[in-house]
Coordinates of C-alpha atoms and ligand atoms in Angstrom, one line a residue:
M163 CA -72.2 -189.5 -23.4
T164 CA -69.4 -187.6 -24.0
T165 CA -68.9 -183.8 -22.2
S166 CA -69.7 -182.5 -25.1
D167 CA -72.9 -184.2 -25.6
L168 CA -73.6 -183.1 -22.2
V169 CA -72.7 -179.8 -22.7
N170 CA -75.1 -179.0 -25.9
S171 CA -77.8 -180.7 -24.3
L172 CA -77.5 -178.6 -21.1
P173 CA -80.8 -177.1 -21.3
A174 CA -83.0 -180.3 -21.3
L175 CA -80.6 -182.1 -19.4
W176 CA -80.2 -180.4 -16.5
L177 CA -83.9 -179.4 -15.9
A178 CA -84.0 -183.2 -15.9
V179 CA -81.3 -183.8 -13.5
L180 CA -82.7 -181.3 -11.0
A181 CA -86.0 -183.0 -11.1
T182 CA -84.7 -186.2 -10.4
F183 CA -82.8 -187.5 -7.6
C184 CA -82.0 -190.7 -9.2
L185 CA -80.6 -189.2 -12.0
A186 CA -78.1 -186.9 -9.9
G187 CA -77.1 -190.0 -7.6
A188 CA -76.1 -191.4 -11.0
A189 CA -74.1 -188.6 -12.1
L190 CA -72.4 -187.9 -9.1
A191 CA -71.5 -191.8 -9.1
A192 CA -70.2 -190.9 -12.7
A193 CA -68.3 -188.2 -11.6
L194 CA -66.7 -190.1 -8.6
I195 CA -65.5 -192.8 -11.0
R196 CA -64.1 -190.7 -13.5
S197 CA -62.3 -188.7 -11.0
R198 CA -61.2 -192.0 -9.2
K199 CA -59.9 -193.1 -13.1
S200 CA -58.0 -190.0 -13.8
S201 CA -55.9 -190.4 -10.5
P202 CA -53.9 -193.1 -11.1
S203 CA -52.3 -192.9 -7.7
H204 CA -55.8 -193.6 -6.0
S205 CA -57.8 -196.9 -5.8
V206 CA -60.8 -197.4 -8.0
A207 CA -62.6 -198.9 -5.4
E208 CA -66.4 -197.2 -5.0
P209 CA -66.7 -195.1 -1.6
P210 CA -68.3 -197.1 1.0
P211 CA -72.2 -196.3 1.0
D212 CA -72.5 -194.0 4.0
T213 CA -69.7 -192.1 2.3
M214 CA -71.5 -191.9 -1.1
R215 CA -74.8 -190.9 1.2
T216 CA -72.8 -188.1 2.6
L217 CA -72.1 -186.9 -0.5
L218 CA -75.2 -187.2 -2.0
R219 CA -76.8 -185.2 0.8
E220 CA -73.8 -182.7 0.2
F221 CA -74.8 -182.3 -3.1
E222 CA -78.3 -182.0 -2.8
K223 CA -77.9 -179.7 -0.1
N224 CA -76.0 -177.3 -1.9
G225 CA -78.2 -177.3 -4.6
H226 CA -75.6 -177.9 -6.9
S227 CA -76.9 -179.6 -9.9
A228 CA -75.4 -183.3 -11.4
D229 CA -74.1 -181.7 -14.4
A230 CA -72.3 -178.9 -13.1
A231 CA -70.2 -182.0 -11.4
L232 CA -69.8 -183.6 -15.1
V233 CA -68.9 -181.0 -17.4
K234 CA -65.7 -180.1 -18.3
W235 CA -65.7 -176.2 -17.1
S236 CA -64.2 -173.8 -19.6
P237 CA -64.9 -170.1 -21.3
D238 CA -66.7 -171.8 -23.9
T239 CA -68.7 -173.6 -21.3
L240 CA -69.7 -170.5 -19.9
R241 CA -70.5 -169.1 -23.5
K242 CA -72.7 -172.2 -24.5
I243 CA -74.7 -171.5 -21.1
L244 CA -75.2 -168.0 -22.0
A245 CA -76.6 -168.5 -25.3
T246 CA -79.0 -171.4 -24.8
E247 CA -80.2 -170.9 -21.1
L248 CA -80.1 -167.0 -20.8
P249 CA -80.4 -166.0 -24.8
D250 CA -79.6 -162.2 -25.4
A251 CA -78.5 -161.9 -21.7
Q252 CA -76.4 -158.6 -21.1
V253 CA -73.7 -159.7 -18.3
I254 CA -72.9 -156.4 -16.0
V255 CA -70.3 -156.9 -13.5
V256 CA -70.0 -154.3 -10.5
S257 CA -67.0 -154.0 -8.4
N258 CA -65.1 -151.7 -6.1
R259 CA -61.6 -152.5 -8.1
E260 CA -61.3 -152.8 -11.4
P261 CA -59.0 -155.2 -13.4
Y262 CA -56.8 -153.0 -15.1
I263 CA -55.6 -149.9 -13.8
H264 CA -53.8 -147.0 -15.5
N265 CA -51.4 -145.4 -13.7
I266 CA -48.6 -142.5 -14.7
K267 CA -45.3 -143.8 -14.0
N268 CA -42.2 -141.8 -14.8
D269 CA -44.3 -139.8 -17.5
E270 CA -45.5 -142.7 -19.1
V271 CA -49.0 -144.4 -18.9
E272 CA -48.4 -147.7 -17.0
L273 CA -50.6 -150.6 -16.7
V274 CA -51.2 -152.3 -13.3
V275 CA -53.4 -155.6 -12.5
P276 CA -54.2 -155.5 -9.1
A277 CA -53.4 -157.7 -6.3
S278 CA -56.9 -158.9 -5.6
G279 CA -58.6 -162.2 -5.1
L280 CA -61.8 -160.9 -6.6
V281 CA -60.2 -159.5 -9.6
S282 CA -58.4 -162.9 -10.1
A283 CA -61.8 -164.8 -10.2
L284 CA -63.8 -162.2 -12.5
E285 CA -61.5 -161.2 -14.8
P286 CA -61.5 -164.7 -17.1
I287 CA -65.2 -164.9 -16.5
T288 CA -65.9 -161.4 -18.0
R289 CA -63.5 -162.1 -20.7
A290 CA -65.5 -165.4 -21.5
C291 CA -69.0 -163.4 -21.3
A292 CA -67.7 -160.3 -23.2
G293 CA -69.8 -158.4 -20.5
T294 CA -69.4 -154.9 -19.1
W295 CA -67.4 -154.2 -15.8
I296 CA -68.3 -151.4 -13.5
A297 CA -66.0 -150.2 -11.6
Y298 CA -64.2 -147.4 -9.3
G299 CA -61.5 -145.5 -12.0
G300 CA -58.7 -145.1 -9.3
G301 CA -55.9 -145.1 -11.1
S302 CA -53.8 -141.7 -11.6
A303 CA -54.2 -142.2 -15.9
D304 CA -57.5 -143.7 -15.3
R305 CA -59.2 -140.8 -16.8
L306 CA -56.4 -140.2 -19.5
T307 CA -57.5 -143.7 -20.9
V308 CA -61.3 -143.8 -21.2
D309 CA -63.6 -142.7 -24.1
E310 CA -66.3 -139.8 -23.9
H311 CA -68.6 -142.2 -22.0
D312 CA -66.0 -143.2 -19.5
R313 CA -65.1 -146.5 -21.3
V314 CA -61.9 -148.5 -21.9
A315 CA -61.8 -151.9 -23.9
V316 CA -59.9 -154.5 -22.0
P317 CA -57.4 -156.7 -21.6
P318 CA -55.3 -153.9 -23.4
D319 CA -53.8 -156.5 -25.7
D320 CA -56.8 -157.9 -26.7
P321 CA -59.8 -156.4 -25.7
S322 CA -62.8 -158.4 -25.2
Y323 CA -65.0 -156.5 -23.0
M324 CA -65.6 -152.9 -21.6
L325 CA -64.5 -151.6 -18.4
R326 CA -66.8 -148.5 -17.6
R327 CA -65.2 -146.4 -15.1
V328 CA -67.0 -144.5 -12.2
W329 CA -65.4 -141.6 -10.8
L330 CA -64.8 -140.6 -6.9
S331 CA -64.2 -137.8 -5.2
E332 CA -61.7 -137.9 -2.4
A333 CA -64.4 -137.8 0.2
E334 CA -66.4 -140.7 -1.4
H335 CA -63.4 -142.4 -1.3
A336 CA -62.5 -142.1 2.3
G337 CA -66.2 -142.5 3.5
Y338 CA -67.5 -145.5 1.4
Y339 CA -64.1 -147.7 0.7
L340 CA -61.5 -146.7 3.9
G341 CA -64.2 -145.9 6.2
F342 CA -67.5 -148.2 6.1
A343 CA -66.3 -150.9 3.8
N344 CA -62.7 -151.5 5.2
E345 CA -63.0 -149.8 9.0
G346 CA -66.6 -150.9 9.3
L347 CA -67.6 -154.3 7.3
W348 CA -64.1 -155.9 6.7
P349 CA -63.2 -156.4 10.8
L350 CA -66.8 -157.1 11.2
C351 CA -66.9 -160.0 9.2
H352 CA -63.5 -161.5 9.8
I353 CA -62.6 -163.2 13.1
A354 CA -59.3 -161.2 13.5
F355 CA -59.9 -159.3 16.9
T356 CA -59.7 -155.9 14.8
R357 CA -62.7 -153.9 16.1
P358 CA -64.7 -152.6 13.7
N359 CA -65.5 -148.6 13.4
F360 CA -68.4 -147.4 12.6
R361 CA -69.3 -143.5 11.4
A362 CA -72.5 -142.1 10.5
S363 CA -70.7 -140.1 8.1
D364 CA -69.3 -143.0 6.6
W365 CA -72.5 -144.8 6.2
E366 CA -74.3 -141.8 4.5
T367 CA -71.1 -141.6 1.9
Y368 CA -71.3 -145.4 1.2
E369 CA -75.1 -145.2 0.6
S370 CA -74.8 -142.2 -1.8
V371 CA -72.0 -143.8 -3.7
N372 CA -73.8 -147.3 -3.7
R373 CA -76.4 -144.7 -5.2
K374 CA -73.8 -143.5 -8.0
F375 CA -73.2 -147.1 -9.4
A376 CA -76.8 -148.0 -9.4
D377 CA -77.1 -145.2 -11.5
A378 CA -73.8 -146.3 -14.0
V379 CA -75.6 -149.9 -14.0
V380 CA -79.2 -148.8 -15.3
A381 CA -77.0 -146.2 -17.6
E382 CA -74.9 -149.3 -18.9
A383 CA -78.0 -151.8 -19.3
R384 CA -79.3 -152.6 -22.7
N385 CA -82.9 -153.5 -21.3
E386 CA -84.8 -154.5 -18.7
R387 CA -83.1 -157.6 -18.0
P388 CA -79.4 -158.0 -17.7
I389 CA -77.9 -160.1 -15.1
V390 CA -76.1 -158.0 -12.8
L391 CA -73.4 -159.6 -11.1
V392 CA -72.6 -157.5 -7.8
Q393 CA -69.5 -158.1 -5.9
D394 CA -68.8 -157.6 -2.6
Y395 CA -69.0 -155.9 0.8
H396 CA -68.8 -152.2 -1.2
F397 CA -72.5 -153.1 -2.6
A398 CA -74.6 -154.2 0.2
L399 CA -77.3 -151.4 -0.8
L400 CA -77.0 -151.9 -4.3
P401 CA -79.2 -154.9 -5.0
R402 CA -82.1 -153.0 -3.5
M403 CA -81.3 -149.9 -5.4
L404 CA -81.1 -151.9 -8.5
R405 CA -84.4 -154.0 -8.0
E406 CA -86.4 -150.5 -7.7
Q407 CA -85.0 -149.3 -11.4
L408 CA -84.6 -152.8 -13.0
P409 CA -87.3 -155.2 -11.2
E410 CA -86.8 -157.8 -13.9
A411 CA -83.0 -158.1 -13.8
I412 CA -81.4 -161.0 -12.5
I413 CA -79.4 -159.7 -9.7
I414 CA -76.4 -162.4 -8.3
T415 CA -74.6 -160.7 -5.6
F416 CA -71.6 -162.4 -4.4
W417 CA -70.1 -161.7 -0.8
H418 CA -66.4 -162.6 -0.8
I419 CA -65.7 -162.4 2.6
P420 CA -66.8 -164.4 5.5
W421 CA -70.5 -163.6 7.0
P422 CA -70.3 -163.6 11.0
N423 CA -72.8 -164.9 13.4
S424 CA -75.7 -162.9 13.9
E425 CA -74.4 -161.9 17.6
V426 CA -71.1 -160.1 15.9
F427 CA -73.2 -159.0 12.8
S428 CA -75.7 -157.1 15.5
I429 CA -73.0 -154.7 16.1
C430 CA -73.5 -152.8 13.0
P431 CA -75.8 -150.2 13.6
W432 CA -77.2 -150.3 10.2
R433 CA -77.8 -154.3 10.1
E434 CA -81.5 -153.9 9.2
R435 CA -80.5 -151.9 6.4
I436 CA -78.0 -154.5 5.1
L437 CA -79.6 -156.9 5.1
D438 CA -82.7 -155.6 3.1
G439 CA -80.3 -154.1 1.0
L440 CA -78.9 -157.4 0.4
L441 CA -82.6 -159.2 -0.1
G442 CA -82.7 -156.8 -3.5
S443 CA -80.7 -159.7 -4.9
S444 CA -82.2 -162.8 -6.7
I445 CA -79.2 -165.0 -5.6
I446 CA -76.9 -164.0 -2.7
G447 CA -73.9 -166.4 -2.8
F448 CA -71.2 -167.2 -0.4
H449 CA -68.0 -169.5 -0.2
T450 CA -69.4 -171.9 2.0
Q451 CA -72.5 -173.5 3.5
F452 CA -71.3 -172.0 6.7
H453 CA -71.5 -168.6 6.0
C454 CA -74.5 -169.4 4.1
N455 CA -76.2 -170.3 7.6
N456 CA -74.8 -167.1 9.1
F457 CA -76.4 -165.2 6.8
I458 CA -80.0 -167.0 7.3
E459 CA -79.7 -166.5 10.9
S460 CA -78.8 -162.7 10.7
V461 CA -82.1 -162.3 8.6
D462 CA -84.1 -164.4 10.8
R463 CA -83.1 -162.4 13.9
F464 CA -83.5 -158.9 12.0
L465 CA -86.2 -158.6 9.7
E466 CA -89.7 -160.0 9.3
T467 CA -89.2 -162.5 6.4
R468 CA -90.3 -166.1 5.8
I469 CA -87.1 -168.6 5.5
E470 CA -87.3 -171.4 3.2
R471 CA -84.2 -173.9 4.9
E472 CA -84.9 -176.8 2.4
D473 CA -85.1 -174.3 -0.5
A474 CA -82.4 -171.9 1.1
A475 CA -84.9 -169.2 0.1
I476 CA -85.6 -165.9 2.1
S477 CA -88.8 -164.1 0.9
Y478 CA -89.3 -160.9 1.8
Q479 CA -91.7 -158.2 1.0
G480 CA -92.9 -160.4 -2.0
Q481 CA -89.8 -161.3 -3.1
T482 CA -87.9 -164.1 -2.9
S483 CA -84.1 -164.5 -2.8
L484 CA -81.7 -167.8 -2.5
V485 CA -78.9 -168.3 -0.7
H486 CA -76.2 -170.4 -2.0
A487 CA -72.7 -171.6 -1.7
Y488 CA -70.7 -171.4 -4.4
P489 CA -66.8 -172.1 -3.6
I490 CA -64.9 -169.4 -5.6
S491 CA -62.0 -170.6 -8.0
I492 CA -59.3 -169.4 -10.2
E493 CA -59.4 -170.4 -14.1
W494 CA -57.8 -173.3 -15.4
P495 CA -55.1 -173.4 -16.7
P496 CA -54.0 -170.0 -15.4
A497 CA -53.6 -167.9 -18.6
Q498 CA -50.5 -166.3 -17.7
L499 CA -48.5 -170.0 -16.8
G500 CA -47.8 -170.1 -20.6
K501 CA -45.8 -167.0 -20.0
V502 CA -43.6 -168.3 -17.3
P503 CA -40.5 -170.8 -17.2
T504 CA -39.9 -174.0 -16.2
V505 CA -40.0 -174.9 -12.5
A506 CA -36.4 -175.8 -12.8
Q507 CA -35.6 -172.3 -14.3
C508 CA -37.9 -170.7 -11.9
R509 CA -36.3 -171.9 -8.8
D510 CA -32.7 -170.9 -10.3
R511 CA -33.7 -167.4 -11.3
V512 CA -35.6 -166.9 -7.9
R513 CA -33.2 -168.6 -5.3
T514 CA -30.0 -166.8 -7.2
K515 CA -31.8 -163.4 -7.0
L516 CA -32.3 -163.8 -3.0
G517 CA -28.8 -165.2 -2.5
I518 CA -30.4 -168.7 -1.2
A519 CA -27.9 -171.3 -1.1
D520 CA -27.5 -174.9 -2.0
G521 CA -29.4 -176.9 0.3
V522 CA -31.6 -174.3 1.5
K523 CA -35.3 -175.2 1.5
L524 CA -37.5 -172.1 0.3
C525 CA -40.8 -171.5 2.1
V526 CA -42.9 -168.7 0.7
G527 CA -46.1 -166.5 1.4
V528 CA -47.9 -164.4 -0.9
E529 CA -50.4 -161.8 0.1
R530 CA -52.0 -158.5 0.2
L531 CA -50.8 -157.2 3.2
D532 CA -53.9 -157.3 5.3
Y533 CA -54.6 -158.3 9.2
T534 CA -56.9 -161.4 8.2
K535 CA -54.0 -163.2 6.6
G536 CA -51.6 -164.3 9.4
I537 CA -48.5 -163.1 8.3
V538 CA -46.9 -162.5 11.8
D539 CA -48.2 -165.8 13.0
R540 CA -46.4 -167.6 10.3
F541 CA -42.8 -165.6 11.2
R542 CA -43.8 -167.0 14.7
A543 CA -44.2 -170.5 13.7
L544 CA -40.6 -170.2 12.0
G545 CA -39.4 -169.2 15.2
E546 CA -40.9 -172.1 17.1
L547 CA -39.5 -174.4 14.4
F548 CA -35.8 -173.2 15.1
D549 CA -36.5 -173.3 18.7
R550 CA -37.6 -176.8 18.6
H551 CA -35.3 -178.1 16.0
P552 CA -32.5 -175.9 15.7
E553 CA -30.9 -178.2 13.0
W554 CA -33.1 -176.4 10.3
I555 CA -31.6 -173.0 11.4
G556 CA -29.6 -172.1 7.9
K557 CA -31.6 -174.6 6.4
V558 CA -34.7 -172.7 5.4
T559 CA -35.8 -169.4 4.0
F560 CA -38.8 -167.7 4.2
L561 CA -40.2 -165.5 1.3
Q562 CA -43.2 -163.3 2.4
I563 CA -44.2 -160.7 -0.4
A564 CA -47.0 -158.2 0.6
A565 CA -48.7 -156.1 -1.8
P566 CA -49.1 -153.0 0.2
S567 CA -53.0 -152.5 0.7
R568 CA -55.4 -149.8 2.1
G569 CA -52.3 -148.4 3.6
T570 CA -53.3 -145.4 4.9
L571 CA -55.6 -146.9 7.7
P572 CA -54.1 -146.9 11.0
D573 CA -54.5 -150.7 11.3
Y574 CA -52.8 -151.4 8.2
E575 CA -49.8 -149.0 8.9
R576 CA -49.6 -150.9 12.3
L577 CA -49.5 -154.5 10.4
H578 CA -46.8 -153.4 8.4
R579 CA -44.7 -152.4 11.2
E580 CA -45.4 -155.6 13.2
C581 CA -44.4 -157.5 10.1
E582 CA -41.1 -155.8 9.8
R583 CA -40.3 -155.9 13.5
C584 CA -41.0 -159.7 14.0
A585 CA -38.9 -160.3 10.6
E586 CA -36.4 -158.1 11.7
E587 CA -36.4 -160.0 15.5
I588 CA -36.1 -163.6 13.7
N589 CA -33.5 -162.5 11.7
Q590 CA -31.1 -161.1 14.5
R591 CA -31.8 -164.1 16.3
Y592 CA -31.4 -166.8 14.1
G593 CA -29.7 -165.2 11.2
R594 CA -25.9 -165.3 10.6
D595 CA -23.4 -164.3 7.9
G596 CA -24.7 -165.2 4.4
Y597 CA -28.0 -166.6 5.8
T598 CA -31.2 -164.1 6.5
P599 CA -34.4 -166.8 7.5
V600 CA -36.7 -164.4 6.7
L601 CA -37.1 -162.1 3.7
F602 CA -40.0 -159.5 3.6
V603 CA -40.8 -157.7 0.7
A604 CA -43.6 -155.4 0.9
E605 CA -44.1 -154.5 -2.6
H606 CA -46.7 -155.2 -5.0
H607 CA -45.3 -158.0 -8.0
T608 CA -46.8 -158.9 -11.5
R609 CA -48.6 -161.8 -11.5
E610 CA -45.8 -163.4 -13.8
Q611 CA -43.4 -162.8 -10.7
V612 CA -46.1 -163.9 -8.5
Y613 CA -46.1 -167.3 -10.3
E614 CA -42.6 -167.3 -10.6
I615 CA -42.4 -167.4 -6.8
Y616 CA -44.8 -170.3 -6.3
R617 CA -43.0 -172.7 -8.9
A618 CA -39.6 -171.9 -7.0
A619 CA -41.1 -172.7 -3.7
D620 CA -40.5 -176.0 -1.7
V621 CA -43.5 -174.9 0.9
C622 CA -46.4 -172.4 0.3
M623 CA -47.8 -171.4 3.6
V624 CA -51.4 -169.7 3.8
T625 CA -52.3 -169.1 7.5
S626 CA -55.6 -166.7 7.3
L627 CA -56.9 -166.4 10.5
H628 CA -59.9 -166.0 8.7
D629 CA -60.6 -166.1 4.6
G630 CA -63.3 -166.3 2.7
M631 CA -61.7 -168.8 0.0
N632 CA -58.1 -167.6 -0.2
L633 CA -57.0 -167.7 -4.0
V634 CA -53.3 -168.1 -3.0
A635 CA -53.7 -171.6 -2.2
K636 CA -55.6 -172.5 -5.3
E637 CA -53.0 -170.6 -7.3
F638 CA -50.3 -172.4 -5.9
V639 CA -51.7 -175.7 -6.7
A640 CA -52.3 -174.7 -10.0
V641 CA -49.0 -173.6 -11.4
R642 CA -47.5 -176.7 -9.8
D643 CA -47.5 -178.7 -12.6
D644 CA -44.4 -180.3 -11.4
E645 CA -46.4 -181.9 -9.1
Q646 CA -44.1 -181.0 -6.0
G647 CA -44.5 -178.5 -3.5
V648 CA -46.5 -178.7 -0.2
L649 CA -49.2 -176.5 0.9
I650 CA -49.8 -175.4 4.5
L651 CA -53.1 -174.2 4.7
S652 CA -55.1 -172.5 7.5
M653 CA -58.6 -174.4 8.6
F654 CA -59.9 -170.8 8.9
A655 CA -59.7 -170.4 4.9
G656 CA -62.5 -171.5 3.0
A657 CA -60.1 -173.6 0.5
S658 CA -59.4 -175.9 3.4
K659 CA -62.7 -177.2 2.7
E660 CA -61.8 -178.6 -0.8
L661 CA -58.1 -179.3 -0.9
L662 CA -57.8 -181.7 2.1
E663 CA -54.4 -182.6 1.1
A664 CA -53.1 -179.5 1.8
L665 CA -51.6 -179.8 5.5
I666 CA -54.0 -178.3 7.4
V667 CA -53.4 -176.0 10.6
N668 CA -54.8 -173.4 13.1
P669 CA -53.0 -170.5 13.1
F670 CA -53.4 -169.5 16.4
D671 CA -51.1 -172.2 17.2
A672 CA -47.9 -171.4 16.5
A673 CA -46.1 -174.2 18.2
T674 CA -47.7 -176.6 16.0
M675 CA -47.6 -175.0 12.8
G676 CA -43.9 -174.7 13.7
E677 CA -44.0 -178.9 13.9
T678 CA -46.1 -178.6 10.5
M679 CA -43.4 -176.7 8.9
R680 CA -41.0 -179.6 10.0
H681 CA -43.1 -182.2 8.1
A682 CA -43.6 -180.3 5.1
L683 CA -40.1 -179.5 4.8
T684 CA -39.4 -183.2 5.3
M685 CA -42.4 -184.7 3.1
S686 CA -40.8 -187.2 0.5
F687 CA -41.2 -186.4 -3.3
A688 CA -43.9 -189.1 -3.8
E689 CA -46.0 -188.1 -1.0
Q690 CA -45.7 -184.5 -2.2
R691 CA -46.8 -185.8 -6.0
D692 CA -49.8 -187.9 -4.5
R693 CA -50.8 -184.7 -2.2
M694 CA -50.4 -181.9 -5.3
R695 CA -52.0 -184.6 -8.0
R696 CA -55.1 -184.6 -6.1
M697 CA -55.3 -181.0 -5.0
R698 CA -54.6 -180.1 -8.9
E699 CA -57.6 -182.4 -9.9
I700 CA -59.9 -180.5 -7.7
V701 CA -58.9 -176.8 -8.4
R702 CA -58.8 -178.1 -12.5
D703 CA -62.9 -179.4 -12.1
N704 CA -63.5 -176.9 -9.8
N705 CA -62.4 -174.0 -11.5
V706 CA -64.0 -170.2 -11.8
Y707 CA -65.7 -171.2 -15.1
R708 CA -67.8 -173.8 -12.9
W709 CA -68.3 -171.4 -10.1
A710 CA -69.7 -168.6 -12.4
G711 CA -71.7 -171.3 -14.3
S712 CA -73.4 -172.7 -11.4
M713 CA -74.4 -169.3 -10.8
L714 CA -75.8 -168.4 -14.2
L715 CA -77.6 -171.8 -14.3
D716 CA -79.4 -171.1 -11.1
A717 CA -80.4 -167.7 -12.8
A718 CA -81.4 -169.0 -15.6
R719 CA -83.6 -171.7 -13.5
L720 CA -85.0 -168.6 -12.0
R721 CA -86.2 -166.6 -15.0
K722 CA -87.7 -169.7 -16.8
R723 CA -89.8 -169.9 -13.2
A724 CA -90.8 -166.3 -13.2
E725 CA -91.8 -166.6 -17.1
V726 CA -93.5 -169.6 -16.1
E727 CA -95.4 -167.8 -13.3
L728 CA -96.2 -164.7 -15.7
A729 CA -97.6 -166.9 -18.0
G730 CA -100.4 -167.5 -15.9
P731 CA -101.4 -168.5 -12.6
G732 CA -102.9 -172.2 -12.7
D733 CA -103.4 -174.1 -9.5
P734 CA -100.6 -173.6 -7.2
M735 CA -100.8 -177.2 -5.8
E736 CA -100.3 -178.8 -9.6
T737 CA -97.5 -176.8 -10.3
N738 CA -95.5 -176.6 -7.4
N739 CA -92.6 -176.7 -8.8
V740 CA -92.6 -173.5 -10.7
V741 CA -95.3 -171.5 -8.2
S742 CA -93.5 -168.7 -6.5
L743 CA -92.6 -169.6 -3.0
P744 CA -95.0 -167.0 -1.0
E745 CA -97.8 -168.4 -2.9
R746 CA -96.6 -172.2 -2.0
W747 CA -97.0 -171.2 1.4
R748 CA -100.1 -169.1 1.6
A749 CA -101.5 -172.5 -0.8
M750 CA -100.6 -174.7 2.5
T751 CA -101.3 -172.6 5.3
Ligands
GDG228 C1 -60.9 -161.9 -1.1 C2 -61.3 -162.5 0.1 C3 -61.6 -164.4 -1.4 C4 -51.2 -161.4 -4.1 N1 -50.0 -160.6 -4.3 C5 -50.0 -159.9 -5.4 C6 -51.0 -160.2 -6.1 N2 -51.7 -161.2 -5.3 C7 -52.7 -162.2 -5.7 C8 -53.1 -163.4 -5.5 C9 -54.4 -163.5 -5.3 C10 -55.1 -162.2 -4.9 O1 -53.9 -161.4 -5.0 C11 -55.4 -162.5 -3.3 O2 -56.2 -163.4 -3.4 P1 -57.1 -164.0 -2.4 O3 -58.0 -165.2 -2.1 O4 -56.0 -164.3 -0.7 O5 -57.6 -162.8 -1.4 P2 -58.0 -161.4 -1.4 O6 -57.8 -160.5 -2.0 O7 -58.2 -160.8 0.1 O8 -59.8 -161.4 -2.0 C12 -60.8 -163.8 -0.4 C13 -61.4 -163.4 -2.6 O9 -62.2 -162.4 -2.3 C14 -62.3 -164.0 -3.8 O10 -63.7 -164.3 -3.6 O11 -60.8 -165.8 -2.0 O12 -61.3 -164.9 0.8 O13 -60.6 -162.3 1.1 O14 -54.9 -164.1 -7.0 O15 -52.2 -163.8 -6.6 N3 -50.9 -160.2 -7.7 C15 -50.2 -159.4 -8.1 N4 -49.3 -158.9 -7.3 C16 -48.9 -158.9 -6.1 O16 -48.0 -158.6 -5.3 N5 -50.7 -159.0 -9.1

């Protein structure tokens, strides 16, 4: 059976697959064999039986249907899923950050694509689904570019979906976004040792802004049953508000950052309200199973619920929410790659621009300027490399680009100063005429410039102290079609669970990271190729269309189950795979 056959027969296939463990096993084996066939550098031997059992268990545990592993995921696959599994469904994305910002610059309207992992992932999905994206209109020219309904068709050069902008006052933005979301929830959810600040006034604004977005979703919904994709920690209350107004909607909430353990979560004064809000969702998604487990533990500790761990389902106030891991990714191949010159040209351009001498290796870091990303820690690792292996002084330059982010918050201003100070210290200590070890550029770059830098790099360092996924790691791999370059990756980024061929590091251990840099800088071309090839296969197969497709397939499963339940009560014990979970438990107890 070919891939396109598979896609065409999705409805029957995936129900059957979900129903039979055996078929899932066969499919997984086929996927393994296929991935091995496409990797000439790897042996085609079967994995040992215990590895296979572990993989199968993982597969089942994560609720991923076997067809998700077999299908070649593309925009077309998504469109087919929508057409066959969710006919006539309207897809509405809600996020704080908009995918396209219009700003006034030098009396002209300038278009900016923000530095945001969420935008990088969601934009190609919304394009493929021809959906509606609702977001805060924060650009200085945003109001000038919308129609009378606050909508603008995007992408501007080839419109395929509608962006609906929601306006916030300065006070709303300060309380909901800077305050509760970024001074409260962001540090609460990341182990980066930055204290969360919770203020009652921020919470009230957060609640009222969530209400404002709920009203916008209801206004944009063409019928009672849209599929609403709620994005991130800015909207923890939105799912409950939507559930009250659109009871038949499928609400999929994706939390892009880690979820803390229940002890840490208990710090939040409105912890029960946050959990209650999220449990208005049909599905709550996280990047890793670990974050799902933390969430379920928090619910267990603070709310009266029924938790079915086998099904990863939480029943609360007569409604069931599924909690699943969906590792986010990027589009494959990245659309902008076509606009970027060859690797050799990128190397020449970047090295000439930065004045990097022949024989000097280039290490890069690409981030939003955020204290969770471990920027200072990688500078420290470079210092360790120089101290332990002085022969590298003068032989490696570190380029760190950092897009300014949340710059008005004190913790971010402090970080900016700290990065500058640390870079300066290293430059004074190890620099010499014509050689600057660290180039710290705290500016926003275009996506093409970012890709050019990835392609010019010998080594890319992603050393987050804590990160939901981290898409920089996946982008670096995706743009290296020359199969060269080394990725150093933090063990505390979700991406480290997938990109096992990266050099995995603990960012809190500068000395060992310095040694890892040396390993990366001296790695043979053959080893670089083997590692890069394998990582590219993983990002290709687990691309962002698979991320969205898996959620939509699960959404379709829920919708069908709800339809079967509505069609008639039947005997709960006889129809046990379609009966609602609360009913099943009632029948069993
Ligand atoms: C959250 C979670 C999760 C960076 N500088 C520029 C620029 N970027 C782009 C990168 C990448 C994105 O920003 C950053 O992605 P991350 O995944 O690192 O991060 P967050 O923004 O923190 O995102 C994260 C993500 O959500 C998705 O779920 O992976 O764990 O924290 O795409 O290329 N883009 C442009 N100019 C820059 O200067 N245009």
